[in-house]
Amino acid sequence: MGNLFNYLVRAIVLLTAIPIHECAHAWAANKLGDPTAKNLGRLTLNPLPHLDLIGSVLMILTGFGWAKPVPISTRNFEDVKKGMALSALAGPLANVLLALICMVLCKLWYFFLAPLFSVSFGVLSAITNILLIMTVLNINLAVFNMVPVPPLDGSRLVTALLPARIYYKVMQYEQYIILVVIALLLFGWLDGPLGFLNNAIFGFLDTITGFLGHV
């Protein structure tokens, strides 16, 4: 039963967090002058245009997955480095914002709505856990995507600062670099730094929503 519950929550995250992440990329790129993703139907919260089959299955089974990359044509940006950096940053920021919303809803439910309606402990626990897991997974997605290796979003921020010659050289090897990162994840060698960042963001969101427990 516990596994089924986790799969259900991961499916909810798959259909919310990942489309919001990818749509944020497309929205930012469009605002900065590149309508490529918009023209290809990626400026949408509909999950279907964003989901990758293998990434979706892994997301449900393990809590780690990916979507189809949002296409961006850098030639449409007036300032290429700024356009790449801001459009890349939009996805993780969207996930942090969604995590904040989930945490606010969790605390509103736990401290106000559940006592108001005198719900059973089972219902209280189930909904609280769903919202907490959604908070954590959104933070995980944001943090992982900020790892500064291609093709993750963090690499776009770093490479925006690199000379063009080095940038294009790095891009040639991005498919191999991501395989190395996946291997590091599977062996748990990134658990320490990623866990530290996940906990730091969770603690920050918990602090700024802490007033809800004291009202």
mmCIF file of C-alpha atoms in Angstrom:
data_model
loop_
_atom_site.group_PDB
_atom_site.id
_atom_site.type_symbol
_atom_site.label_atom_id
_atom_site.label_comp_id
_atom_site.label_asym_id
_atom_site.label_seq_id
_atom_site.Cartn_x
_atom_site.Cartn_y
_atom_site.Cartn_z
ATOM 1 C CA MET A 1 0.000 0.000 0.000
ATOM 2 C CA GLY A 2 2.877 2.340 0.815
ATOM 3 C CA ASN A 3 4.438 1.830 -2.616
ATOM 4 C CA LEU A 4 1.123 2.455 -4.364
ATOM 5 C CA PHE A 5 0.735 5.685 -2.414
ATOM 6 C CA ASN A 6 4.219 6.840 -3.453
ATOM 7 C CA TYR A 7 3.539 5.966 -7.087
ATOM 8 C CA LEU A 8 0.299 7.960 -6.960
ATOM 9 C CA VAL A 9 2.001 11.050 -5.551
ATOM 10 C CA ARG A 10 4.822 10.794 -8.079
ATOM 11 C CA ALA A 11 2.255 10.568 -10.859
ATOM 12 C CA ILE A 12 0.626 13.760 -9.548
ATOM 13 C CA VAL A 13 4.027 15.467 -9.520
ATOM 14 C CA LEU A 14 4.728 14.178 -13.032
ATOM 15 C CA LEU A 15 1.501 15.770 -14.293
ATOM 16 C CA THR A 16 2.042 19.069 -12.461
ATOM 17 C CA ALA A 17 5.649 19.870 -11.590
ATOM 18 C CA ILE A 18 7.254 18.793 -14.856
ATOM 19 C CA PRO A 19 4.760 20.574 -17.174
ATOM 20 C CA ILE A 20 5.033 23.736 -15.054
ATOM 21 C CA HIS A 21 8.835 23.508 -15.207
ATOM 22 C CA GLU A 22 8.906 23.129 -18.995
ATOM 23 C CA CYS A 23 6.161 25.691 -19.590
ATOM 24 C CA ALA A 24 8.157 28.195 -17.512
ATOM 25 C CA HIS A 25 11.140 27.687 -19.836
ATOM 26 C CA ALA A 26 8.938 28.291 -22.867
ATOM 27 C CA TRP A 27 7.241 31.317 -21.303
ATOM 28 C CA ALA A 28 10.544 32.968 -20.342
ATOM 29 C CA ALA A 29 12.085 32.299 -23.758
ATOM 30 C CA ASN A 30 9.035 33.755 -25.483
ATOM 31 C CA LYS A 31 9.130 36.867 -23.286
ATOM 32 C CA LEU A 32 12.805 37.294 -24.125
ATOM 33 C CA GLY A 33 12.146 37.165 -27.863
ATOM 34 C CA ASP A 34 12.284 33.485 -28.834
ATOM 35 C CA PRO A 35 8.850 32.065 -29.796
ATOM 36 C CA THR A 36 10.258 28.670 -30.902
ATOM 37 C CA ALA A 37 8.796 26.675 -28.014
ATOM 38 C CA LYS A 38 5.500 28.563 -28.227
ATOM 39 C CA ASN A 39 5.207 27.826 -31.957
ATOM 40 C CA LEU A 40 5.838 24.130 -31.278
ATOM 41 C CA GLY A 41 3.060 23.924 -28.682
ATOM 42 C CA ARG A 42 5.293 23.849 -25.602
ATOM 43 C CA LEU A 43 3.905 27.019 -23.998
ATOM 44 C CA THR A 44 1.209 24.984 -22.276
ATOM 45 C CA LEU A 45 0.444 23.304 -18.949
ATOM 46 C CA ASN A 46 -0.908 20.274 -20.807
ATOM 47 C CA PRO A 47 1.490 17.476 -19.745
ATOM 48 C CA LEU A 48 1.361 15.529 -23.026
ATOM 49 C CA PRO A 49 3.603 17.768 -25.181
ATOM 50 C CA HIS A 50 6.245 17.803 -22.434
ATOM 51 C CA LEU A 51 6.467 14.207 -21.223
ATOM 52 C CA ASP A 52 9.226 11.813 -22.238
ATOM 53 C CA LEU A 53 8.217 8.141 -22.027
ATOM 54 C CA ILE A 54 11.332 6.796 -20.302
ATOM 55 C CA GLY A 55 11.695 9.863 -18.073
ATOM 56 C CA SER A 56 8.036 9.594 -17.052
ATOM 57 C CA VAL A 57 8.263 5.895 -16.150
ATOM 58 C CA LEU A 58 11.388 6.514 -14.079
ATOM 59 C CA MET A 59 9.744 9.474 -12.361
ATOM 60 C CA ILE A 60 6.869 7.276 -11.168
ATOM 61 C CA LEU A 61 9.073 4.318 -10.194
ATOM 62 C CA THR A 62 11.976 6.159 -8.583
ATOM 63 C CA GLY A 63 11.013 9.819 -8.112
ATOM 64 C CA PHE A 64 13.721 10.825 -10.615
ATOM 65 C CA GLY A 65 12.866 11.576 -14.229
ATOM 66 C CA TRP A 66 12.943 14.110 -17.023
ATOM 67 C CA ALA A 67 10.860 15.686 -19.775
ATOM 68 C CA LYS A 68 11.483 16.555 -23.404
ATOM 69 C CA PRO A 69 13.861 19.526 -23.618
ATOM 70 C CA VAL A 70 12.206 22.816 -24.525
ATOM 71 C CA PRO A 71 13.552 23.934 -27.946
ATOM 72 C CA ILE A 72 15.233 27.338 -27.899
ATOM 73 C CA SER A 73 16.732 29.270 -30.818
ATOM 74 C CA THR A 74 19.378 31.518 -29.340
ATOM 75 C CA ARG A 75 19.537 33.670 -32.485
ATOM 76 C CA ASN A 76 16.161 35.129 -31.489
ATOM 77 C CA PHE A 77 17.537 36.576 -28.260
ATOM 78 C CA GLU A 78 18.710 40.152 -28.368
ATOM 79 C CA ASP A 79 21.251 39.213 -25.692
ATOM 80 C CA VAL A 80 22.054 35.513 -26.165
ATOM 81 C CA LYS A 81 23.754 34.881 -22.824
ATOM 82 C CA LYS A 82 21.082 36.721 -20.853
ATOM 83 C CA GLY A 83 18.318 34.961 -22.784
ATOM 84 C CA MET A 84 19.793 31.516 -22.188
ATOM 85 C CA ALA A 85 20.443 32.168 -18.500
ATOM 86 C CA LEU A 86 17.006 33.585 -17.673
ATOM 87 C CA SER A 87 15.062 31.019 -19.708
ATOM 88 C CA ALA A 88 17.057 28.244 -17.996
ATOM 89 C CA LEU A 89 16.481 29.699 -14.533
ATOM 90 C CA ALA A 90 12.717 29.955 -15.086
ATOM 91 C CA GLY A 91 12.143 26.189 -14.781
ATOM 92 C CA PRO A 92 13.756 25.618 -11.369
ATOM 93 C CA LEU A 93 12.219 28.837 -10.016
ATOM 94 C CA ALA A 94 8.791 27.606 -11.095
ATOM 95 C CA ASN A 95 9.346 24.383 -9.141
ATOM 96 C CA VAL A 96 10.448 26.276 -6.018
ATOM 97 C CA LEU A 97 7.331 28.443 -6.293
ATOM 98 C CA LEU A 98 5.164 25.329 -6.670
ATOM 99 C CA ALA A 99 6.901 23.806 -3.633
ATOM 100 C CA LEU A 100 6.062 26.957 -1.668
ATOM 101 C CA ILE A 101 2.411 26.723 -2.723
ATOM 102 C CA CYS A 102 2.275 23.042 -1.706
ATOM 103 C CA MET A 103 3.786 23.838 1.689
ATOM 104 C CA VAL A 104 1.300 26.669 2.275
ATOM 105 C CA LEU A 105 -1.588 24.353 1.329
ATOM 106 C CA CYS A 106 -0.175 21.640 3.599
ATOM 107 C CA LYS A 107 -0.062 23.948 6.603
ATOM 108 C CA LEU A 108 -3.459 25.479 5.864
ATOM 109 C CA TRP A 109 -4.897 21.980 5.659
ATOM 110 C CA TYR A 110 -3.154 20.693 8.800
ATOM 111 C CA PHE A 111 -3.687 23.682 11.088
ATOM 112 C CA PHE A 112 -7.016 25.081 9.856
ATOM 113 C CA LEU A 113 -9.102 23.047 7.426
ATOM 114 C CA ALA A 114 -8.711 19.568 8.937
ATOM 115 C CA PRO A 115 -9.604 20.678 12.498
ATOM 116 C CA LEU A 116 -12.475 22.793 11.139
ATOM 117 C CA PHE A 117 -14.100 19.798 9.479
ATOM 118 C CA SER A 118 -13.005 17.269 12.114
ATOM 119 C CA VAL A 119 -11.604 14.868 9.514
ATOM 120 C CA SER A 120 -10.360 11.432 10.490
ATOM 121 C CA PHE A 121 -6.683 10.845 11.249
ATOM 122 C CA GLY A 122 -6.340 8.749 8.085
ATOM 123 C CA VAL A 123 -7.582 11.542 5.824
ATOM 124 C CA LEU A 124 -5.513 14.118 7.727
ATOM 125 C CA SER A 125 -2.371 12.018 7.328
ATOM 126 C CA ALA A 126 -2.959 11.116 3.661
ATOM 127 C CA ILE A 127 -3.514 14.651 2.392
ATOM 128 C CA THR A 128 -0.709 16.033 4.576
ATOM 129 C CA ASN A 129 1.723 13.428 3.201
ATOM 130 C CA ILE A 130 0.674 14.093 -0.408
ATOM 131 C CA LEU A 131 1.352 17.802 -0.058
ATOM 132 C CA LEU A 132 4.634 17.228 1.790
ATOM 133 C CA ILE A 133 5.892 14.771 -0.826
ATOM 134 C CA MET A 134 4.895 17.180 -3.596
ATOM 135 C CA THR A 135 6.838 19.910 -1.797
ATOM 136 C CA VAL A 136 9.933 17.721 -1.484
ATOM 137 C CA LEU A 137 9.834 16.414 -5.064
ATOM 138 C CA ASN A 138 9.452 19.920 -6.484
ATOM 139 C CA ILE A 139 12.471 21.041 -4.475
ATOM 140 C CA ASN A 140 14.387 17.963 -5.668
ATOM 141 C CA LEU A 141 13.573 18.787 -9.297
ATOM 142 C CA ALA A 142 14.674 22.396 -8.861
ATOM 143 C CA VAL A 143 17.949 21.486 -7.162
ATOM 144 C CA PHE A 144 18.847 18.668 -9.553
ATOM 145 C CA ASN A 145 18.183 20.848 -12.590
ATOM 146 C CA MET A 146 20.565 23.461 -11.207
ATOM 147 C CA VAL A 147 23.503 21.027 -11.309
ATOM 148 C CA PRO A 148 25.910 22.851 -13.656
ATOM 149 C CA VAL A 149 26.390 20.087 -16.248
ATOM 150 C CA PRO A 150 24.817 19.793 -19.718
ATOM 151 C CA PRO A 151 21.995 19.444 -20.554
ATOM 152 C CA LEU A 152 20.635 20.493 -17.137
ATOM 153 C CA ASP A 153 19.452 24.055 -16.553
ATOM 154 C CA GLY A 154 22.385 24.910 -14.332
ATOM 155 C CA SER A 155 24.755 24.363 -17.234
ATOM 156 C CA ARG A 156 22.980 27.073 -19.222
ATOM 157 C CA LEU A 157 23.752 29.541 -16.449
ATOM 158 C CA VAL A 158 27.407 28.543 -16.317
ATOM 159 C CA THR A 159 27.940 28.352 -20.069
ATOM 160 C CA ALA A 160 26.299 31.759 -20.470
ATOM 161 C CA LEU A 161 29.441 33.086 -18.815
ATOM 162 C CA LEU A 162 31.823 31.116 -21.050
ATOM 163 C CA PRO A 163 33.368 32.266 -24.320
ATOM 164 C CA ALA A 164 31.447 30.962 -27.360
ATOM 165 C CA ARG A 165 34.311 28.649 -28.401
ATOM 166 C CA ILE A 166 34.317 26.824 -25.056
ATOM 167 C CA TYR A 167 30.504 26.834 -24.849
ATOM 168 C CA TYR A 168 30.066 24.971 -28.136
ATOM 169 C CA LYS A 169 32.856 22.561 -27.212
ATOM 170 C CA VAL A 170 31.062 21.633 -23.989
ATOM 171 C CA MET A 171 27.764 21.190 -25.843
ATOM 172 C CA GLN A 172 29.354 18.541 -28.077
ATOM 173 C CA TYR A 173 29.771 16.245 -25.082
ATOM 174 C CA GLU A 174 26.547 16.936 -23.174
ATOM 175 C CA GLN A 175 25.029 13.510 -23.907
ATOM 176 C CA TYR A 176 28.040 11.824 -22.320
ATOM 177 C CA ILE A 177 28.194 14.214 -19.391
ATOM 178 C CA ILE A 178 24.594 13.528 -18.385
ATOM 179 C CA LEU A 179 25.301 9.767 -18.408
ATOM 180 C CA VAL A 180 28.127 10.372 -15.942
ATOM 181 C CA VAL A 181 25.790 12.432 -13.743
ATOM 182 C CA ILE A 182 23.142 9.670 -13.798
ATOM 183 C CA ALA A 183 25.809 7.144 -12.802
ATOM 184 C CA LEU A 184 26.897 9.391 -9.907
ATOM 185 C CA LEU A 185 23.272 9.578 -8.787
ATOM 186 C CA LEU A 186 22.798 5.808 -8.964
ATOM 187 C CA PHE A 187 25.910 5.216 -6.849
ATOM 188 C CA GLY A 188 24.776 7.870 -4.368
ATOM 189 C CA TRP A 189 27.862 10.048 -4.786
ATOM 190 C CA LEU A 190 25.761 13.193 -5.203
ATOM 191 C CA ASP A 191 23.479 12.484 -2.253
ATOM 192 C CA GLY A 192 25.459 14.666 0.133
ATOM 193 C CA PRO A 193 25.569 17.972 -1.773
ATOM 194 C CA LEU A 194 22.097 17.568 -3.290
ATOM 195 C CA GLY A 195 20.641 16.616 0.085
ATOM 196 C CA PHE A 196 22.224 19.665 1.705
ATOM 197 C CA LEU A 197 20.683 21.993 -0.903
ATOM 198 C CA ASN A 198 17.302 20.245 -0.739
ATOM 199 C CA ASN A 199 17.221 20.608 3.047
ATOM 200 C CA ALA A 200 18.328 24.251 2.869
ATOM 201 C CA ILE A 201 15.511 25.188 0.481
ATOM 202 C CA PHE A 202 12.950 23.154 2.449
ATOM 203 C CA GLY A 203 14.057 24.883 5.642
ATOM 204 C CA PHE A 204 13.802 28.292 4.007
ATOM 205 C CA LEU A 205 10.265 27.617 2.744
ATOM 206 C CA ASP A 206 9.312 26.174 6.126
ATOM 207 C CA THR A 207 10.572 29.328 7.817
ATOM 208 C CA ILE A 208 8.721 31.786 5.583
ATOM 209 C CA THR A 209 5.481 29.820 5.961
ATOM 210 C CA GLY A 210 6.004 29.223 9.677
ATOM 211 C CA PHE A 211 3.571 31.944 10.683
ATOM 212 C CA LEU A 212 0.704 29.717 9.500
ATOM 213 C CA GLY A 213 1.272 27.392 12.442
ATOM 214 C CA HIS A 214 1.077 30.248 14.923
ATOM 215 C CA VAL A 215 -1.960 32.166 13.693
#
